[in-house]
Amino acid sequence: MRILVCLSNVPDTTTKVKFIDNLTKLDTGGIQWVINPWDELSLTRALELKDDAAHNIQQVTIAHVGLAGSEPTIRKALAIGADDAIRVNADPRDAYFVAAQLAEVIKINPYDIILCGIESSDYNGSTVGGMLAEFLGIPSVSSVSFLNIENGQVLIHREIDGGKEILTLPTPFVAIVQKGITKEPRIAAMRGIMMARTKPMKVTEPVATGPLTEVLKYELPKPHAACKFFDPEHPKQLVEMLQNEAKVI
Amino acid sequence: MSVLVFTENWDGKFKKLSFELVSYASKLAEMLNTSAIAMSIGTVADDELQKLGKYGAAKIIRATGEGMNILDNQTWVNSISDIAEKEKATVIVLSNNIMGKALAPRLSVRMKAGLGAGVSGLPKSTEPFVVYKKVFSGNAFADVLIRSEKKILTLSQNSFQLLEKPEVPEIMNVSVSLEAGAVKTQVKDVQKQTGKILLTDAEVVVSGGRGMKSPDNWGPLLELAELLGAATACSRPVSDEGWRPHEEHTGQTGKIIAPNLYFAFGISGATQHLAGVSSSKFIVAINSDKDAPIFEAAQYGIVGDAIKILPKLIEAVKEIKGK
Ligand SMILES: Cc1cc2nc3c(=O)[nH]c(=O)nc-3n(C[C@H](O)[C@H](O)[C@H](O)COP(=O)(O)OP(=O)(O)OC[C@H]3O[C@@H](n4cnc5c(N)ncnc54)[C@H](O)[C@@H]3O)c2cc1C
């Protein structure tokens, strides 16, 4: 069995994002780029499954759509333990475009389990995984908080409102993973970092398609009025304000 | 032309979220000089469906069929896209909740319709079609142009007001017949809590962070939540430590919520936490550190020991609510 982990390269969430060219472009200067947190979790889960010889997983591959600038992030994923990586050499213009490129990669070289994160922390779309599955015409399960292989069968927990469903499905499929899929993201050890340098990273050129959407302009959050402080000894004033001014209770 | 709105039902019932969606779709239909058509999959009684008419659904489609009672993304998307074709829908609206996130991306590819995911209001313009949404986990917003002729929008929860626009909709039944083996996802078991207010539905949320010091201090926090009819939440370290269940973890890697009121007790307000709660209409922070970043996101605050303030706050709520 082979697992593909789709990886998005995103600014660290603590980065204060800034925009240039009249607020039409992200200012990439000074940004710390990281593996999208959910993709880090799905990679970790893929490696955990591979560690168990009983599952007979031969390969965990990283797929990424992005320009050469994202190679350090891909190398990091290889250092964490992925076997190899495929980078589609294109600016990830929108989710539809990215999913279309990933689908081409998989059509040429099929995988049994394809993992995507519930969203990428930049455009917060929660969209690539489902789109990819549709391009491939294979099943998708989203909000996956647990994934295991038991007696050769895939077992998944899918979050629903107020609980979860426990389900199975045949491979190949796309699982869109979220919190719970694993505890802590795995970090690269020194040996992994050394090995990552020589692991295969294939670069392919994009196919002509989409995008269907385009960001026209960014806006920074409006600074809101300063916080109004209340006396810790008399929180009654606060409650009165919540009722009469804010009208939220 | 029409605007099709997918209204999820929970064991045959709709929620406020469903009415928000229909209100949104009907306003959008007005902008496009057309009408809003609502659809639901599964068994929903006529009188429940009629409720959607109150918010402007001009027609309601009920799709039922054997095998359609559990969510299988592919078969459901088939059904929605068939209906969208027949109704000549140019825009399809879904919620940006668990269900919407499962279906909208597939629909987008199926219909070659650009997806505006997690929009928080009506389009800024319809020609060109420009929507407004949160990006970078709430650290910025963006105007996004959708170029394709057909569009899919998922609406963030609690971001659109209910608007009454009574219609007397006709109910149309569509029966879906699935080929053998069409349903790939096999649900073996469902584990569900009932009777609790869901965090994602709650209008008021009472949340605690590491500043609450110990799980033993949660009693008053739960009492306050009960008094306010609120759901409870927590920061990530609190659920990581096992002080509170994982379902309560809010933030970038947990639940993203948008209640009318969010109480943060002993939460520092890290960007990753704010990413999940910054769409709250009102944030009240109680923190012993006057420089805690949570106060930059809060409208009201108290600097002090949360554990000492909670009992006084409870008394005050009892007094004021009791009146
Ligand atoms: C990739 C990534 C993803 C993350 N995702 C999330 C996420 O989804 N959600 C999340 O919450 N965090 C997330 N985090 C963690 C986040 O960065 C913070 O560490 C976390 O939110 C801090 O939780 P806290 O505010 O409860 O605790 P602390 O940061 O320890 O803050 C405790 C606060 O309580 C105050 N305090 C102490 N005692 C009292 C008292 N007696 N009364 C009142 N106040 C008191 C302190 O002044 C302090 O401000 C993530 C981190 C990373 C790296």
XYZ file of C-alpha atoms and ligand atoms in Angstrom:
625
model
C 0.000 0.000 0.000
C 1.168 3.528 -0.713
C 0.153 6.749 1.017
C 0.287 10.217 -0.491
C 0.376 13.223 1.825
C -0.594 16.516 0.204
C 1.399 19.344 1.662
C 0.770 23.047 1.750
C 3.482 25.578 2.574
C 2.034 28.337 4.761
C 3.201 31.308 6.815
C 3.593 30.449 10.477
C 0.358 31.596 12.135
C 2.185 33.870 14.515
C 3.465 35.835 11.503
C 1.822 39.214 11.213
C 0.932 39.054 7.535
C 1.461 42.210 5.471
C 0.474 43.077 1.946
C 2.106 45.062 -0.829
C 1.228 46.508 -4.246
C -1.802 48.359 -3.000
C -2.908 45.404 -0.845
C -3.037 42.975 -3.747
C -0.058 40.767 -2.865
C 1.243 39.043 0.223
C 4.512 40.549 1.401
C 6.659 37.437 1.607
C 9.587 39.291 3.177
C 10.178 38.176 6.733
C 7.675 35.334 6.618
C 8.547 32.125 8.382
C 7.201 29.288 6.177
C 6.031 26.085 7.757
C 4.276 22.857 6.838
C 0.546 23.490 7.177
C -0.221 22.209 10.723
C -2.823 19.674 9.562
C -0.514 18.319 6.878
C 2.104 17.808 9.540
C -0.447 15.746 11.456
C -1.422 13.674 8.420
C 2.229 13.032 7.602
C 2.778 11.901 11.181
C -0.195 9.546 10.974
C 1.009 8.144 7.640
C 4.416 7.420 9.171
C 2.870 5.809 12.238
C 0.934 3.471 9.962
C 4.078 2.696 7.982
C 6.003 1.942 11.193
C 3.691 -0.975 11.859
C 5.003 -3.658 9.503
C 1.641 -5.443 9.639
C 0.102 -2.709 7.493
C 2.609 -3.351 4.730
C 2.937 0.263 3.630
C 5.795 0.559 1.178
C 5.907 4.255 0.632
C 4.834 7.610 2.032
C 5.129 10.312 -0.610
C 4.721 14.072 -0.315
C 2.927 15.948 -3.088
C 3.138 19.702 -3.276
C 2.149 22.372 -5.764
C 4.476 25.326 -5.473
C 7.517 27.084 -6.813
C 11.097 26.204 -5.919
C 10.890 28.484 -2.881
C 8.907 25.836 -1.014
C 11.625 23.194 -1.263
C 12.919 23.810 2.292
C 9.432 22.983 3.607
C 9.314 19.814 1.492
C 12.790 18.829 2.712
C 11.484 19.253 6.239
C 8.726 16.749 5.502
C 11.324 14.351 4.100
C 13.410 14.866 7.228
C 10.399 13.985 9.359
C 10.263 10.681 7.504
C 8.490 10.778 4.125
C 10.228 8.602 1.521
C 10.077 10.882 -1.463
C 8.350 13.987 -2.808
C 6.779 15.301 -5.966
C 6.601 19.044 -6.545
C 4.458 20.462 -9.296
C 6.346 23.551 -10.334
C 3.593 26.187 -10.309
C 2.332 29.062 -8.262
C -0.657 27.610 -6.327
C -3.233 30.032 -7.703
C -6.413 28.688 -6.182
C -7.680 25.459 -4.627
C -9.213 24.270 -7.906
C -5.899 24.736 -9.714
C -3.952 22.963 -6.944
C -6.371 20.031 -6.807
C -6.266 19.678 -10.605
C -2.453 19.482 -10.522
C -2.428 16.959 -7.676
C -4.961 14.854 -9.571
C -2.609 14.679 -12.563
C 0.207 13.466 -10.320
C -1.994 10.705 -8.917
C -3.425 9.674 -12.288
C 0.090 8.941 -13.520
C 1.181 7.329 -10.292
C -1.743 6.017 -8.193
C -1.844 5.871 -4.398
C -4.159 3.905 -2.120
C -4.662 6.451 0.645
C -4.430 10.166 -0.045
C -4.328 12.486 2.935
C -5.151 16.186 2.923
C -5.514 18.588 5.825
C -8.926 19.985 6.763
C -7.717 23.386 5.673
C -4.607 25.261 4.875
C -3.981 28.030 7.329
C -3.491 30.635 4.616
C -6.678 30.652 2.536
C -8.736 28.630 5.001
C -10.653 26.961 2.238
C -11.023 23.396 3.455
C -11.331 22.572 -0.200
C -8.370 20.871 -1.877
C -9.049 17.348 -0.553
C -12.659 17.146 -1.713
C -11.820 18.701 -5.067
C -8.984 16.258 -5.601
C -11.241 13.269 -4.896
C -13.792 14.574 -7.361
C -11.152 15.078 -10.063
C -10.101 11.464 -9.504
C -13.648 10.140 -9.176
C -12.831 8.367 -5.918
C -14.521 8.534 -2.475
C -13.643 11.221 0.045
C -14.265 11.432 3.756
C -13.835 14.740 5.504
C -13.483 15.669 9.189
C -11.444 12.521 9.795
C -10.228 12.350 13.407
C -8.965 8.746 13.375
C -7.603 6.477 10.667
C -6.344 2.952 11.065
C -6.033 -0.269 9.155
C -7.495 -3.260 10.937
C -7.526 -6.744 9.389
C -6.735 -5.201 6.046
C -9.690 -2.865 6.285
C -9.532 0.894 6.661
C -11.294 2.206 9.731
C -12.133 5.894 9.982
C -13.806 8.152 12.507
C -15.675 11.007 10.944
C -16.728 13.897 13.115
C -20.403 14.788 13.003
C -22.288 17.400 15.006
C -22.069 16.262 18.605
C -20.213 13.028 17.986
C -18.639 10.746 15.446
C -19.355 8.025 12.928
C -17.182 4.975 12.623
C -16.903 3.926 9.018
C -15.032 1.868 6.487
C -14.445 2.366 2.811
C -12.488 0.760 -0.003
C -9.196 2.169 -1.290
C -8.326 4.364 -3.061
C -9.844 7.310 -1.232
C -9.027 10.786 0.000
C -9.197 11.410 3.747
C -9.394 15.007 4.891
C -7.927 14.968 8.358
C -8.333 17.147 11.416
C -7.552 17.209 15.118
C -7.322 13.801 16.725
C -5.703 12.019 13.773
C -2.554 11.860 15.871
C -1.400 13.385 19.135
C 1.707 15.416 18.359
C 3.334 16.147 15.034
C 6.529 14.176 14.601
C 9.682 16.269 14.518
C 12.769 15.663 12.433
C 15.705 13.994 14.123
C 19.294 14.746 13.118
C 19.553 11.491 11.202
C 16.367 12.323 9.309
C 17.704 15.740 8.368
C 20.865 14.163 6.961
C 18.918 11.535 5.050
C 16.455 14.062 3.636
C 19.196 15.628 1.547
C 19.431 12.625 -0.701
C 15.797 11.541 -0.793
C 14.208 11.820 -4.236
C 12.335 15.012 -5.023
C 10.740 14.912 -8.444
C 9.712 18.145 -10.136
C 6.957 18.081 -12.744
C 5.451 20.865 -14.824
C 1.798 21.885 -14.372
C -1.017 21.056 -16.761
C -3.032 23.937 -18.195
C -6.192 24.490 -16.141
C -8.235 26.921 -14.026
C -8.014 28.786 -11.686
C -11.654 29.670 -11.133
C -11.076 32.252 -8.428
C -8.665 35.071 -7.772
C -7.899 37.281 -4.783
C -8.405 40.876 -5.857
C -7.515 42.640 -2.684
C -6.536 41.943 0.905
C -7.640 43.840 3.939
C -6.158 43.869 7.412
C -8.554 43.450 10.334
C -10.001 46.737 11.446
C -8.622 47.758 14.806
C -11.582 47.662 17.135
C -12.336 49.943 20.020
C -10.127 49.489 23.058
C -11.256 46.983 25.653
C -13.504 48.415 28.354
C -12.328 47.343 31.793
C -14.518 46.579 34.794
C -13.884 46.404 38.501
C -12.975 42.845 39.572
C -14.811 43.409 42.860
C -18.056 44.383 41.126
C -18.588 42.298 37.992
C -22.261 43.247 38.139
C -21.489 46.299 36.001
C -20.075 44.001 33.358
C -23.178 41.837 33.365
C -25.382 44.916 33.091
C -23.395 46.139 30.106
C -23.644 42.747 28.444
C -27.372 42.893 28.839
C -28.060 46.542 28.073
C -25.283 47.771 25.830
C -24.015 44.679 24.036
C -27.420 42.936 24.254
C -25.840 39.505 24.097
C -27.332 37.903 27.205
C -31.646 30.782 -13.388
C -31.931 30.214 -9.648
C -30.013 30.140 -6.388
C -30.025 26.660 -4.848
C -29.491 26.384 -1.110
C -28.584 23.058 0.451
C -30.226 22.833 3.858
C -28.941 20.032 6.017
C -31.377 18.460 8.462
C -30.623 16.842 11.774
C -32.899 13.819 12.216
C -35.521 15.558 10.144
C -35.246 18.949 11.853
C -33.736 22.241 10.819
C -31.747 24.638 12.996
C -31.205 28.367 13.112
C -28.264 27.742 10.791
C -30.640 26.423 8.120
C -32.769 29.566 8.335
C -29.676 31.770 8.147
C -28.694 29.975 4.966
C -32.112 30.360 3.388
C -32.235 34.050 4.383
C -28.843 34.485 2.736
C -29.796 32.604 -0.419
C -32.997 34.543 -0.778
C -31.221 37.902 -0.431
C -28.649 36.743 -2.952
C -31.426 35.625 -5.303
C -32.887 39.126 -5.017
C -29.524 40.601 -6.073
C -29.553 38.290 -9.088
C -33.232 38.907 -9.910
C -34.134 35.314 -9.442
C -35.558 33.046 -6.761
C -34.145 30.819 -4.060
C -34.800 27.101 -4.114
C -34.045 25.066 -1.006
C -33.201 21.385 -1.040
C -32.749 18.806 1.658
C -31.673 15.192 1.500
C -33.488 12.628 3.613
C -36.824 12.405 5.354
C -38.159 15.750 6.517
C -41.846 16.335 7.243
C -43.804 18.834 5.126
C -44.436 21.234 7.993
C -40.724 21.305 8.817
C -39.878 22.003 5.167
C -42.475 24.768 5.058
C -40.493 26.619 7.729
C -37.905 27.377 5.055
C -40.596 29.311 3.183
C -40.727 31.859 5.971
C -37.210 32.971 5.061
C -37.749 33.234 1.351
C -37.472 29.772 -0.189
C -39.766 29.940 -3.231
C -39.613 26.196 -3.811
C -38.426 23.262 -1.739
C -37.010 20.010 -3.010
C -36.912 16.906 -0.866
C -34.565 14.249 -2.181
C -35.007 10.813 -0.681
C -33.970 7.339 -1.596
C -32.675 4.111 -0.199
C -29.028 4.496 0.802
C -29.307 8.283 1.039
C -29.764 8.292 4.816
C -26.035 8.440 5.515
C -23.601 10.934 4.126
C -21.688 9.483 1.205
C -19.966 12.431 -0.417
C -20.153 11.062 -3.948
C -23.796 10.013 -4.034
C -24.895 13.196 -2.278
C -22.952 15.361 -4.704
C -24.561 13.467 -7.592
C -27.950 14.258 -6.189
C -27.244 17.940 -5.525
C -25.665 18.515 -8.927
C -28.576 16.773 -10.712
C -31.023 19.042 -8.943
C -28.846 22.090 -9.616
C -28.824 21.259 -13.344
C -32.583 20.774 -13.489
C -33.251 23.986 -11.595
C -30.677 25.859 -13.689
C -28.954 27.008 -10.530
C -26.125 29.447 -11.126
C -25.200 29.746 -7.465
C -25.312 26.982 -4.857
C -25.138 27.941 -1.198
C -24.106 25.575 1.601
C -23.013 26.095 5.189
C -19.308 26.244 5.946
C -19.865 23.517 8.551
C -18.826 19.856 8.620
C -21.382 18.933 5.960
C -20.681 21.889 3.690
C -16.952 21.248 3.850
C -17.558 17.651 2.792
C -19.768 18.493 -0.188
C -18.900 21.935 -1.569
C -15.404 21.145 -2.915
C -16.638 18.095 -4.827
C -19.557 20.083 -6.204
C -17.163 22.785 -7.322
C -15.227 20.351 -9.507
C -18.326 18.504 -10.676
C -19.969 21.707 -11.866
C -16.787 23.559 -12.749
C -18.041 26.234 -10.384
C -15.597 28.461 -8.514
C -15.883 28.043 -4.759
C -16.048 30.923 -2.313
C -15.374 29.057 0.928
C -16.374 30.556 4.263
C -17.871 33.810 3.052
C -19.261 36.045 5.764
C -21.714 38.192 3.849
C -23.435 38.843 0.548
C -21.198 39.290 -2.497
C -19.787 42.790 -2.819
C -20.900 42.739 -6.416
C -22.461 40.132 -8.677
C -20.960 41.381 -11.938
C -18.121 40.697 -11.503
C -18.928 38.216 -8.729
C -16.808 39.235 -5.739
C -17.097 37.710 -2.271
C -15.487 38.684 1.017
C -13.859 36.159 3.326
C -11.446 35.620 6.157
C -7.918 34.480 5.234
C -4.731 33.669 7.144
C -6.756 32.320 10.060
C -8.416 35.662 10.692
C -5.215 37.699 10.401
C -6.588 39.234 7.187
C -9.617 39.367 4.887
C -9.826 39.210 1.118
C -12.054 40.155 -1.792
C -12.187 37.085 -3.982
C -13.359 37.152 -7.587
C -15.172 34.052 -8.822
C -14.646 33.838 -12.558
C -16.697 30.823 -13.548
C -20.282 31.126 -14.730
C -21.524 28.907 -11.897
C -20.551 29.571 -8.320
C -20.577 27.719 -5.022
C -20.568 29.602 -1.736
C -20.219 28.264 1.769
C -21.483 30.657 4.414
C -19.768 30.962 7.790
C -22.043 30.158 10.693
C -23.699 32.998 12.594
C -22.554 35.554 10.046
C -25.894 36.400 8.459
C -29.065 37.604 10.117
C -32.369 35.869 9.805
C -34.581 37.772 7.375
C -38.230 36.918 7.133
C -39.692 36.968 3.654
C -42.734 34.731 3.731
C -43.344 32.580 0.688
C -45.721 29.703 0.199
C -43.344 27.289 -1.374
C -44.338 24.240 -3.352
C -42.666 21.047 -2.122
C -41.250 18.861 -4.860
C -40.148 15.280 -4.206
C -37.186 13.801 -5.997
C -36.530 10.135 -5.541
C -32.950 9.084 -5.871
C -32.243 5.546 -7.004
C -28.725 4.378 -6.449
C -27.020 1.614 -8.328
C -25.855 -1.332 -6.243
C -22.486 -0.555 -4.692
C -22.762 3.167 -5.350
C -22.438 4.008 -1.671
C -18.790 3.531 -0.790
C -18.743 4.781 2.804
C -20.179 2.186 5.170
C -21.080 3.530 8.585
C -20.611 0.850 11.229
C -21.476 2.829 14.303
C -22.558 6.284 15.411
C -21.568 7.754 18.752
C -23.444 10.900 19.554
C -24.135 12.980 22.601
C -27.623 14.286 22.848
C -29.172 17.038 24.885
C -26.011 19.145 25.021
C -25.757 22.515 23.331
C -23.268 22.104 20.511
C -20.310 24.405 20.626
C -20.765 25.319 16.979
C -24.452 26.189 17.495
C -24.152 28.054 20.789
C -24.856 31.772 20.926
C -22.928 32.123 24.158
C -19.737 30.221 24.933
C -17.899 30.081 28.260
C -14.294 29.052 27.819
C -11.362 28.403 30.116
C -7.603 28.301 29.641
C -4.568 27.234 31.589
C -5.125 30.213 33.899
C -7.966 28.202 35.466
C -5.089 26.295 37.104
C -6.731 22.901 37.614
C -9.678 20.869 36.325
C -11.067 21.092 39.857
C -11.778 24.773 39.289
C -14.184 24.140 36.391
C -17.331 23.851 38.540
C -18.174 27.577 38.597
C -17.391 27.879 34.902
C -19.916 25.139 34.140
C -22.425 26.798 36.451
C -22.067 30.099 34.619
C -22.529 28.306 31.297
C -25.651 26.616 32.573
C -27.089 29.929 33.788
C -26.485 31.558 30.410
C -27.591 28.582 28.325
C -24.073 28.531 26.989
C -21.778 25.838 25.623
C -18.362 25.312 27.199
C -15.013 25.503 25.445
C -11.334 25.554 26.289
C -7.877 26.367 24.954
C -5.670 23.671 23.462
C -3.369 23.044 26.439
C -6.454 22.474 28.586
C -7.722 19.692 26.321
C -4.177 18.360 25.785
C -3.827 18.035 29.559
C -7.100 16.164 29.675
C -8.731 18.772 31.915
C -11.584 19.067 29.435
C -12.767 16.869 26.539
C -11.217 17.364 23.107
C -14.514 18.471 21.570
C -14.173 21.689 23.567
C -10.842 22.738 22.089
C -11.272 25.928 20.086
C -8.717 27.587 17.879
C -6.808 27.120 14.718
C -6.424 23.392 15.208
C -9.690 22.882 17.061
C -13.188 24.208 16.496
C -13.761 27.499 14.789
C -16.754 29.231 16.285
C -18.604 32.522 15.952
C -20.940 32.942 18.931
C -22.548 36.240 19.893
C -20.634 36.184 23.163
C -17.390 34.426 24.096
C -16.126 34.438 27.695
C -12.391 33.736 28.014
C -11.305 32.862 31.560
C -7.542 32.571 32.015
C -6.811 32.387 28.290
C -3.780 34.323 27.088
C -5.132 34.948 23.583
C -2.420 33.375 21.440
C -2.973 33.924 17.701
C -3.735 30.226 17.273
C -6.477 30.472 19.868
C -7.881 33.688 18.425
C -7.976 32.060 14.987
C -10.877 29.988 16.283
C -12.815 32.646 18.161
C -12.063 35.997 16.544
C -15.348 35.952 14.620
C -17.267 36.101 17.923
C -19.426 39.216 17.995
C -18.358 39.983 21.541
C -15.405 38.778 23.587
C -15.171 39.179 27.351
C -11.767 38.404 28.836
C -10.926 37.723 32.454
C -7.176 37.497 32.965
C -4.767 38.337 35.776
C -2.251 39.808 33.357
C -3.292 43.245 32.144
C -0.983 42.878 29.128
C -2.402 39.539 27.961
C -3.062 39.692 24.197
C -6.643 38.517 24.737
C -7.500 42.066 25.863
C -6.636 43.314 22.376
C -9.323 41.085 20.950
C -11.850 41.673 23.743
C -14.516 44.344 23.993
C -14.965 43.968 27.758
C -12.411 42.814 30.274
C -11.611 42.317 33.921
C -8.046 42.193 35.154
C -7.961 39.767 38.045
C -8.037 36.220 39.278
C -10.634 34.292 37.290
C -11.171 31.816 40.086
C -12.106 34.575 42.525
C -14.174 36.542 40.012
C -16.307 33.644 38.780
C -18.480 33.301 41.930
C -19.172 37.049 41.923
C -20.009 36.961 38.262
C -22.406 34.084 38.844
C -24.133 36.033 41.620
C -24.442 39.056 39.345
C -25.907 37.010 36.501
C -28.400 35.387 38.872
C -29.426 38.767 40.196
C -29.816 40.422 36.822
C -31.355 37.458 35.022
C -33.643 36.852 37.966
C -35.262 40.236 37.611
C 0.543 24.917 15.254
C -0.107 25.355 16.541
C -1.494 25.285 16.646
C -2.134 25.692 17.823
N -3.496 25.625 17.890
C -4.123 26.069 18.999
C -5.553 26.062 19.073
O -6.241 25.619 18.155
N -6.135 26.528 20.197
C -5.424 27.012 21.257
O -6.044 27.430 22.239
N -4.093 27.011 21.208
C -3.420 26.544 20.117
N -2.061 26.545 20.110
C -1.347 26.909 21.349
C -1.259 28.400 21.570
O -0.108 28.882 20.921
C -1.167 28.735 23.074
O -0.079 28.049 23.609
C -2.426 28.369 23.856
O -3.579 28.916 23.243
C -2.303 28.901 25.260
O -3.367 28.446 26.034
P -3.851 29.234 27.328
O -4.184 30.625 26.940
O -4.901 28.429 27.971
O -2.577 29.128 28.271
P -1.415 30.164 28.621
O -0.772 30.719 27.422
O -0.589 29.478 29.620
O -2.179 31.356 29.275
C -2.799 31.309 30.501
C -3.323 32.706 30.778
O -4.019 32.674 31.990
C -3.673 33.828 32.740
N -3.855 33.481 34.149
C -3.057 32.750 34.955
N -3.628 32.609 36.149
C -4.794 33.257 36.112
C -5.826 33.475 37.047
N -5.781 32.965 38.288
N -6.904 34.196 36.659
C -6.970 34.723 35.408
N -6.019 34.539 34.501
C -4.949 33.812 34.849
C -2.272 34.174 32.368
O -2.051 35.551 32.539
C -2.246 33.773 30.893
O -2.613 34.865 30.059
C -1.381 26.153 18.935
C 0.005 26.233 18.822
C 0.655 25.838 17.663
C 2.145 25.947 17.578
